[in-house]
Amino acid sequence: MSETGSHKDVSENLPSEHHAHGSEVAVTEDPFANPGHPAHEYRRQDIDERAAKHSERVVAGLFTLSMLGTIAFIACFVIFPVDKIVFIFPFGNVSALNFSLGLTLAVALLGIGAGAVHWARTLMSDEEIADERHRADADDELRANVEAQWIQGAKESGFGRRKLIRNTMLGALTLVPLSGLVILRDLGPLPEDKLRHTMWAKGKTLVNMNTNKPLRPEDIVVGSLTFAKPEGLEESQEDFQEQIAKAALMIVRLKPDDIKDKQEADWAHEGIVAFSKICTHVGCPISLYEQQTHHVLCPCHQSTFDLSDGARVIFGPAGHPLPQLRISVNGEGNLVALGDFAVPVGPAFWER
Ligand code: FES
């Protein structure tokens, strides 16, 4: 590969008309023959030292801009107090510190990126070369050599003979990774069975998450998607977020004939099915329902579940169907649960 400083050499070697650098363009009648590299096209900077100098100055200017951006970043960090708000068109009122740090960091990174790209495109060698591949494995002689050395090394180290050292060393090497595992305990309390149980229990009424009223079968029309929570769970509760993150439900009414999964049909009430709203990938709340196909989509990573087929995963990274809640109606005509979910909701790393 030619160096940046070799512009003169390159221009001296320039052919008058056609030039295929490294290999000629193959002229052959075989339509499948390797055509080789196309003729190398020299850039202006390769043949004109003044153009090369100009590119050099542009690259240096971009790197200098980056340096100024970094200095400005540090200055802004020192100058602006955390609570200073300024009006900046078209963003409105923004934190002066955040805005200035973002802007100066962007200039610093952009300067480096743009400088590197311009350098590579205009001054670094762009000559196409073919790199021949050779066999990567060693020949038999080399392998025999290495094997002999390995055996001799093992013999000389006394690894086989000095059993006390060997066994204690193996013990030490086996135990030392435990220190890394033990400190994982500091990540927080173990979930124990908290992920396995939710607030749903036999006889708990399904309450509309928006209206806070008990849900009745006649409230659920075919094609609609309703979100529900267990009765007694109020936003004012201290553990509301923890409980709703496990108990949130999606309620959909399907035509009974559209339900393909037998257990799903048995756990439904007149075609009304209740599934966990928590995605089994990493636990985002699912919210997009396509009524023609009965598919629900998780907006986080596009996992898609078929609500007419046991909420089976039909696309995306989720590993399990959405858990279904068995429901019925009580004497007052309200939808109620017939128990808790049969399997843990959400990603459920611990149980599966
Ligand atoms: S959390 Fe739903 S697809 Fe990732």
CSV table of C-alpha atoms and ligand atoms in Angstrom, one decimal:
chain,number,residue,atom,x,y,z
A,1,MET,CA,0.0,0.0,0.0
A,2,SER,CA,1.3,3.4,-0.8
A,3,GLU,CA,2.0,6.0,1.9
A,4,THR,CA,0.4,9.4,2.1
A,5,GLY,CA,3.7,11.0,1.4
A,6,SER,CA,4.3,9.1,-1.8
A,7,HIS,CA,2.3,11.4,-4.1
A,8,LYS,CA,5.2,12.0,-6.4
A,9,ASP,CA,6.0,8.3,-6.9
A,10,VAL,CA,2.4,7.7,-7.7
A,11,SER,CA,2.2,10.5,-10.3
A,12,GLU,CA,5.4,9.3,-11.9
A,13,ASN,CA,4.0,5.9,-12.3
A,14,LEU,CA,0.7,7.1,-13.7
A,15,PRO,CA,-0.1,5.4,-17.0
A,16,SER,CA,-1.2,7.5,-19.9
A,17,GLU,CA,-4.4,5.6,-20.6
A,18,HIS,CA,-5.5,2.4,-19.0
A,19,HIS,CA,-3.9,1.1,-15.8
A,20,ALA,CA,-5.0,-1.8,-13.6
A,21,HIS,CA,-3.0,-1.5,-10.4
A,22,GLY,CA,-1.9,-4.8,-8.9
A,23,SER,CA,-3.7,-6.8,-11.5
A,24,GLU,CA,-4.9,-6.4,-15.0
A,25,VAL,CA,-8.5,-6.3,-16.0
A,26,ALA,CA,-8.9,-9.8,-17.4
A,27,VAL,CA,-9.9,-10.1,-21.0
A,28,THR,CA,-11.3,-13.4,-21.4
A,29,GLU,CA,-14.1,-15.2,-23.1
A,30,ASP,CA,-15.1,-17.2,-20.1
A,31,PRO,CA,-18.1,-15.3,-18.7
A,32,PHE,CA,-17.4,-16.7,-15.2
A,33,ALA,CA,-13.7,-16.0,-15.0
A,34,ASN,CA,-12.5,-13.7,-12.2
A,35,PRO,CA,-12.5,-10.3,-13.7
A,36,GLY,CA,-9.8,-9.0,-11.3
A,37,HIS,CA,-9.8,-5.5,-9.9
A,38,PRO,CA,-11.1,-2.7,-12.0
A,39,ALA,CA,-8.5,-0.1,-13.0
A,40,HIS,CA,-7.5,2.0,-10.0
A,41,GLU,CA,-8.7,5.5,-10.2
A,42,TYR,CA,-6.4,8.1,-8.7
A,43,ARG,CA,-7.8,10.9,-6.6
A,44,ARG,CA,-6.9,14.5,-7.1
A,45,GLN,CA,-4.9,14.4,-3.8
A,46,ASP,CA,-2.8,11.4,-5.2
A,47,ILE,CA,-1.5,13.4,-8.1
A,48,ASP,CA,-1.7,17.0,-6.9
A,49,GLU,CA,0.4,17.9,-3.9
A,50,ARG,CA,-1.5,21.2,-3.5
A,51,ALA,CA,-4.8,19.4,-3.2
A,52,ALA,CA,-3.3,17.0,-0.7
A,53,LYS,CA,-2.0,19.9,1.4
A,54,HIS,CA,-5.5,21.4,1.3
A,55,SER,CA,-7.0,18.1,2.5
A,56,GLU,CA,-4.4,18.0,5.2
A,57,ARG,CA,-5.4,21.5,6.4
A,58,VAL,CA,-9.1,20.5,6.4
A,59,VAL,CA,-8.4,17.4,8.5
A,60,ALA,CA,-6.3,19.4,10.9
A,61,GLY,CA,-9.1,22.0,11.1
A,62,LEU,CA,-11.7,19.4,12.0
A,63,PHE,CA,-9.4,17.9,14.7
A,64,THR,CA,-8.8,21.4,16.1
A,65,LEU,CA,-12.5,22.0,16.1
A,66,SER,CA,-12.9,18.9,18.2
A,67,MET,CA,-10.2,20.1,20.7
A,68,LEU,CA,-12.1,23.4,21.0
A,69,GLY,CA,-15.3,21.5,21.6
A,70,THR,CA,-13.8,19.6,24.4
A,71,ILE,CA,-12.3,22.7,26.0
A,72,ALA,CA,-15.7,24.4,25.7
A,73,PHE,CA,-17.4,21.3,27.3
A,74,ILE,CA,-15.2,21.6,30.3
A,75,ALA,CA,-15.7,25.3,30.5
A,76,CYS,CA,-19.5,24.9,30.3
A,77,PHE,CA,-19.4,22.2,33.0
A,78,VAL,CA,-17.6,24.7,35.3
A,79,ILE,CA,-19.6,27.8,34.4
A,80,PHE,CA,-23.2,26.8,34.3
A,81,PRO,CA,-25.1,25.9,37.5
A,82,VAL,CA,-27.3,22.9,37.4
A,83,ASP,CA,-30.5,24.8,37.8
A,84,LYS,CA,-29.9,27.6,35.2
A,85,ILE,CA,-32.7,27.6,32.6
A,86,VAL,CA,-32.4,29.5,29.3
A,87,PHE,CA,-34.7,30.0,26.3
A,88,ILE,CA,-33.3,28.6,23.1
A,89,PHE,CA,-35.2,28.7,19.8
A,90,PRO,CA,-36.8,26.4,18.8
A,91,PHE,CA,-36.5,24.2,21.9
A,92,GLY,CA,-38.0,26.7,24.4
A,93,ASN,CA,-36.8,26.7,28.0
A,94,VAL,CA,-34.0,24.2,28.5
A,95,SER,CA,-31.3,23.6,31.1
A,96,ALA,CA,-28.3,25.7,30.1
A,97,LEU,CA,-25.9,23.0,31.5
A,98,ASN,CA,-27.5,20.1,29.6
A,99,PHE,CA,-27.8,22.0,26.4
A,100,SER,CA,-24.2,23.4,26.4
A,101,LEU,CA,-22.7,20.0,27.4
A,102,GLY,CA,-24.6,18.2,24.6
A,103,LEU,CA,-23.7,20.8,22.0
A,104,THR,CA,-20.0,21.0,22.9
A,105,LEU,CA,-19.7,17.2,23.2
A,106,ALA,CA,-21.4,16.8,19.8
A,107,VAL,CA,-18.9,19.3,18.2
A,108,ALA,CA,-16.0,17.4,19.8
A,109,LEU,CA,-17.1,14.0,18.6
A,110,LEU,CA,-18.2,15.3,15.2
A,111,GLY,CA,-14.8,17.0,14.7
A,112,ILE,CA,-13.0,13.7,15.3
A,113,GLY,CA,-15.4,11.7,13.2
A,114,ALA,CA,-15.5,14.1,10.3
A,115,GLY,CA,-11.7,14.5,10.4
A,116,ALA,CA,-11.0,10.8,10.4
A,117,VAL,CA,-13.5,10.2,7.5
A,118,HIS,CA,-12.0,13.1,5.4
A,119,TRP,CA,-8.5,11.8,6.1
A,120,ALA,CA,-9.4,8.3,5.1
A,121,ARG,CA,-11.2,9.4,1.9
A,122,THR,CA,-8.7,11.9,0.6
A,123,LEU,CA,-5.3,11.1,1.9
A,124,MET,CA,-5.0,7.5,3.0
A,125,SER,CA,-4.2,4.9,0.4
A,126,ASP,CA,-7.3,3.6,-1.3
A,127,GLU,CA,-5.5,1.1,-3.4
A,128,GLU,CA,-7.4,-2.2,-3.9
A,129,ILE,CA,-5.3,-5.2,-3.2
A,130,ALA,CA,-6.0,-8.9,-3.2
A,131,ASP,CA,-4.9,-10.7,-0.1
A,132,GLU,CA,-4.3,-14.4,-0.8
A,133,ARG,CA,-5.6,-16.9,1.7
A,134,HIS,CA,-3.3,-19.6,2.9
A,135,ARG,CA,-4.1,-22.7,5.0
A,136,ALA,CA,-4.3,-21.7,8.7
A,137,ASP,CA,-3.5,-25.0,10.3
A,138,ALA,CA,0.0,-26.1,11.2
A,139,ASP,CA,1.7,-28.9,9.3
A,140,ASP,CA,2.2,-32.4,10.9
A,141,GLU,CA,5.8,-31.7,11.8
A,142,LEU,CA,5.0,-28.5,13.7
A,143,ARG,CA,2.1,-30.2,15.5
A,144,ALA,CA,4.3,-33.1,16.6
A,145,ASN,CA,6.9,-30.6,17.8
A,146,VAL,CA,4.4,-28.7,19.9
A,147,GLU,CA,2.9,-31.9,21.3
A,148,ALA,CA,6.4,-33.1,22.3
A,149,GLN,CA,7.2,-29.8,23.9
A,150,TRP,CA,3.9,-29.8,25.8
A,151,ILE,CA,4.6,-33.2,27.2
A,152,GLN,CA,8.1,-32.3,28.1
A,153,GLY,CA,6.9,-29.1,29.8
A,154,ALA,CA,4.3,-31.1,31.8
A,155,LYS,CA,7.0,-33.6,32.8
A,156,GLU,CA,9.4,-30.9,33.9
A,157,SER,CA,6.8,-29.0,35.8
A,158,GLY,CA,6.1,-32.1,37.9
A,159,PHE,CA,2.4,-31.5,37.4
A,160,GLY,CA,1.7,-35.3,37.3
A,161,ARG,CA,4.2,-36.3,39.9
A,162,ARG,CA,3.5,-33.7,42.6
A,163,LYS,CA,-0.1,-34.5,43.2
A,164,LEU,CA,-0.4,-32.3,46.3
A,165,ILE,CA,0.5,-29.2,44.3
A,166,ARG,CA,-1.7,-30.2,41.4
A,167,ASN,CA,-4.8,-30.9,43.5
A,168,THR,CA,-4.5,-27.8,45.6
A,169,MET,CA,-3.9,-25.7,42.5
A,170,LEU,CA,-7.0,-27.2,40.9
A,171,GLY,CA,-9.0,-26.5,44.1
A,172,ALA,CA,-7.8,-22.9,44.2
A,173,LEU,CA,-8.7,-22.3,40.5
A,174,THR,CA,-12.1,-23.9,41.0
A,175,LEU,CA,-12.9,-21.8,44.0
A,176,VAL,CA,-11.7,-18.4,42.9
A,177,PRO,CA,-14.6,-17.7,40.5
A,178,LEU,CA,-16.9,-18.1,43.5
A,179,SER,CA,-15.8,-14.6,44.7
A,180,GLY,CA,-17.3,-13.1,41.6
A,181,LEU,CA,-20.5,-15.0,42.0
A,182,VAL,CA,-20.8,-14.1,45.7
A,183,ILE,CA,-20.7,-10.3,45.0
A,184,LEU,CA,-23.6,-10.7,42.6
A,185,ARG,CA,-25.6,-11.1,45.8
A,186,ASP,CA,-25.1,-7.4,46.4
A,187,LEU,CA,-27.2,-6.6,43.3
A,188,GLY,CA,-30.3,-6.6,45.5
A,189,PRO,CA,-32.6,-9.0,47.4
A,190,LEU,CA,-33.5,-12.2,45.7
A,191,PRO,CA,-37.0,-12.1,44.3
A,192,GLU,CA,-37.8,-15.4,45.9
A,193,ASP,CA,-41.5,-16.2,45.0
A,194,LYS,CA,-42.5,-12.5,44.6
A,195,LEU,CA,-42.5,-12.9,40.8
A,196,ARG,CA,-44.5,-16.0,40.9
A,197,HIS,CA,-47.6,-14.5,42.6
A,198,THR,CA,-49.7,-11.6,41.6
A,199,MET,CA,-52.7,-10.0,43.3
A,200,TRP,CA,-55.1,-12.1,41.2
A,201,ALA,CA,-57.0,-14.7,43.3
A,202,LYS,CA,-60.2,-16.6,43.0
A,203,GLY,CA,-63.2,-14.2,43.0
A,204,LYS,CA,-61.1,-11.0,42.4
A,205,THR,CA,-63.1,-8.6,40.2
A,206,LEU,CA,-61.6,-7.3,37.0
A,207,VAL,CA,-61.6,-3.5,37.2
A,208,ASN,CA,-61.3,-1.2,34.1
A,209,MET,CA,-57.9,0.5,34.4
A,210,ASN,CA,-59.3,3.8,32.9
A,211,THR,CA,-62.7,4.1,34.6
A,212,ASN,CA,-61.9,2.3,37.8
A,213,LYS,CA,-65.2,0.4,37.4
A,214,PRO,CA,-65.8,-3.4,37.5
A,215,LEU,CA,-65.8,-4.9,34.1
A,216,ARG,CA,-68.9,-6.6,32.8
A,217,PRO,CA,-69.0,-8.9,29.8
A,218,GLU,CA,-71.3,-6.5,27.9
A,219,ASP,CA,-68.6,-3.8,28.3
A,220,ILE,CA,-66.3,-5.7,26.1
A,221,VAL,CA,-67.1,-5.6,22.4
A,222,VAL,CA,-65.4,-7.7,19.7
A,223,GLY,CA,-62.3,-6.0,18.4
A,224,SER,CA,-61.7,-3.8,21.4
A,225,LEU,CA,-58.7,-3.9,23.8
A,226,THR,CA,-59.4,-3.1,27.4
A,227,PHE,CA,-56.8,-2.9,30.2
A,228,ALA,CA,-57.8,-4.2,33.7
A,229,LYS,CA,-56.4,-4.4,37.2
A,230,PRO,CA,-57.5,-6.3,40.3
A,231,GLU,CA,-60.1,-4.8,42.6
A,232,GLY,CA,-58.6,-3.1,45.6
A,233,LEU,CA,-55.5,-2.0,43.8
A,234,GLU,CA,-55.4,1.8,44.1
A,235,GLU,CA,-52.8,4.2,42.7
A,236,SER,CA,-52.5,5.8,46.2
A,237,GLN,CA,-51.1,2.5,47.5
A,238,GLU,CA,-47.4,2.5,48.3
A,239,ASP,CA,-46.8,-0.7,46.4
A,240,PHE,CA,-49.0,0.2,43.4
A,241,GLN,CA,-46.2,0.1,40.8
A,242,GLU,CA,-44.9,-3.2,42.1
A,243,GLN,CA,-48.3,-4.8,42.0
A,244,ILE,CA,-49.6,-3.4,38.7
A,245,ALA,CA,-46.3,-4.4,37.0
A,246,LYS,CA,-47.3,-8.0,37.7
A,247,ALA,CA,-51.1,-7.9,37.6
A,248,ALA,CA,-51.9,-5.7,34.5
A,249,LEU,CA,-54.3,-7.4,32.2
A,250,MET,CA,-55.3,-7.1,28.5
A,251,ILE,CA,-59.0,-8.1,27.9
A,252,VAL,CA,-60.2,-8.9,24.4
A,253,ARG,CA,-63.4,-10.4,23.1
A,254,LEU,CA,-62.9,-12.9,20.3
A,255,LYS,CA,-65.6,-14.8,18.4
A,256,PRO,CA,-65.6,-18.2,20.2
A,257,ASP,CA,-65.0,-19.9,16.9
A,258,ASP,CA,-61.9,-17.9,16.3
A,259,ILE,CA,-60.2,-19.3,19.4
A,260,LYS,CA,-57.9,-22.1,18.2
A,261,ASP,CA,-56.4,-23.2,21.6
A,262,LYS,CA,-58.6,-25.5,23.6
A,263,GLN,CA,-57.3,-24.3,27.0
A,264,GLU,CA,-57.7,-20.7,26.0
A,265,ALA,CA,-61.3,-21.4,25.1
A,266,ASP,CA,-61.9,-23.1,28.4
A,267,TRP,CA,-60.3,-20.3,30.4
A,268,ALA,CA,-62.3,-17.6,28.5
A,269,HIS,CA,-65.8,-16.4,29.2
A,270,GLU,CA,-68.1,-16.1,26.1
A,271,GLY,CA,-65.0,-15.4,24.0
A,272,ILE,CA,-63.6,-12.9,26.4
A,273,VAL,CA,-59.9,-13.7,27.1
A,274,ALA,CA,-57.6,-12.1,29.7
A,275,PHE,CA,-53.9,-12.2,29.2
A,276,SER,CA,-51.0,-10.6,31.1
A,277,LYS,CA,-50.1,-7.2,29.6
A,278,ILE,CA,-46.4,-7.7,30.5
A,279,CYS,CA,-44.2,-8.9,27.6
A,280,THR,CA,-42.4,-12.1,28.2
A,281,HIS,CA,-39.2,-10.7,26.6
A,282,VAL,CA,-38.0,-8.1,29.0
A,283,GLY,CA,-41.3,-6.9,30.5
A,284,CYS,CA,-42.5,-3.9,28.5
A,285,PRO,CA,-46.3,-3.3,28.7
A,286,ILE,CA,-48.0,-4.5,25.5
A,287,SER,CA,-50.4,-2.1,23.9
A,288,LEU,CA,-50.9,-2.5,20.2
A,289,TYR,CA,-53.8,-4.8,19.1
A,290,GLU,CA,-54.6,-5.7,15.5
A,291,GLN,CA,-58.2,-6.9,15.6
A,292,GLN,CA,-58.4,-8.6,12.2
A,293,THR,CA,-55.5,-10.9,12.9
A,294,HIS,CA,-55.9,-11.0,16.8
A,295,HIS,CA,-52.2,-10.1,17.1
A,296,VAL,CA,-50.8,-7.9,19.8
A,297,LEU,CA,-47.5,-6.3,19.4
A,298,CYS,CA,-45.0,-5.2,22.0
A,299,PRO,CA,-43.6,-1.8,21.1
A,300,CYS,CA,-40.2,-2.4,22.6
A,301,HIS,CA,-38.7,-5.1,20.4
A,302,GLN,CA,-41.7,-6.0,18.2
A,303,SER,CA,-42.5,-9.3,19.8
A,304,THR,CA,-45.9,-10.4,18.4
A,305,PHE,CA,-48.4,-12.7,20.1
A,306,ASP,CA,-51.5,-14.4,18.6
A,307,LEU,CA,-54.3,-13.9,21.1
A,308,SER,CA,-56.5,-16.4,19.2
A,309,ASP,CA,-53.9,-19.2,19.7
A,310,GLY,CA,-52.9,-19.1,23.4
A,311,ALA,CA,-51.0,-15.8,22.9
A,312,ARG,CA,-48.3,-17.9,21.2
A,313,VAL,CA,-45.2,-15.9,20.0
A,314,ILE,CA,-45.3,-15.6,16.3
A,315,PHE,CA,-42.5,-13.0,15.9
A,316,GLY,CA,-39.8,-11.4,17.8
A,317,PRO,CA,-37.5,-12.2,20.7
A,318,ALA,CA,-40.0,-13.1,23.4
A,319,GLY,CA,-39.5,-16.7,24.5
A,320,HIS,CA,-42.9,-17.6,25.9
A,321,PRO,CA,-46.6,-17.0,25.3
A,322,LEU,CA,-48.3,-14.4,27.4
A,323,PRO,CA,-49.8,-16.0,30.6
A,324,GLN,CA,-53.6,-16.3,30.5
A,325,LEU,CA,-55.9,-15.6,33.5
A,326,ARG,CA,-58.8,-17.8,33.9
A,327,ILE,CA,-62.0,-15.8,34.2
A,328,SER,CA,-65.7,-16.1,34.7
A,329,VAL,CA,-68.6,-13.9,36.0
A,330,ASN,CA,-69.8,-13.6,39.6
A,331,GLY,CA,-73.4,-13.3,40.9
A,332,GLU,CA,-73.4,-9.5,40.2
A,333,GLY,CA,-72.5,-10.1,36.6
A,334,ASN,CA,-68.9,-8.7,36.9
A,335,LEU,CA,-65.9,-10.4,35.4
A,336,VAL,CA,-63.8,-12.2,38.0
A,337,ALA,CA,-60.6,-14.2,38.1
A,338,LEU,CA,-60.8,-17.9,39.0
A,339,GLY,CA,-57.3,-17.8,40.5
A,340,ASP,CA,-53.8,-16.4,39.9
A,341,PHE,CA,-51.8,-16.9,36.7
A,342,ALA,CA,-50.7,-20.5,36.3
A,343,VAL,CA,-47.2,-19.4,35.3
A,344,PRO,CA,-45.1,-16.4,36.3
A,345,VAL,CA,-45.7,-13.2,34.3
A,346,GLY,CA,-43.1,-11.2,32.4
A,347,PRO,CA,-39.6,-12.5,31.5
A,348,ALA,CA,-39.5,-14.8,34.5
A,349,PHE,CA,-35.8,-15.5,34.3
A,350,TRP,CA,-35.8,-17.2,37.7
A,351,GLU,CA,-38.3,-20.0,37.1
A,352,ARG,CA,-37.7,-21.0,33.5
B,1,FES,S1,-40.0,-6.3,25.9
B,1,FES,FE1,-41.4,-6.9,24.5
B,1,FES,S2,-40.4,-7.5,22.8
B,1,FES,FE2,-38.8,-6.9,24.1
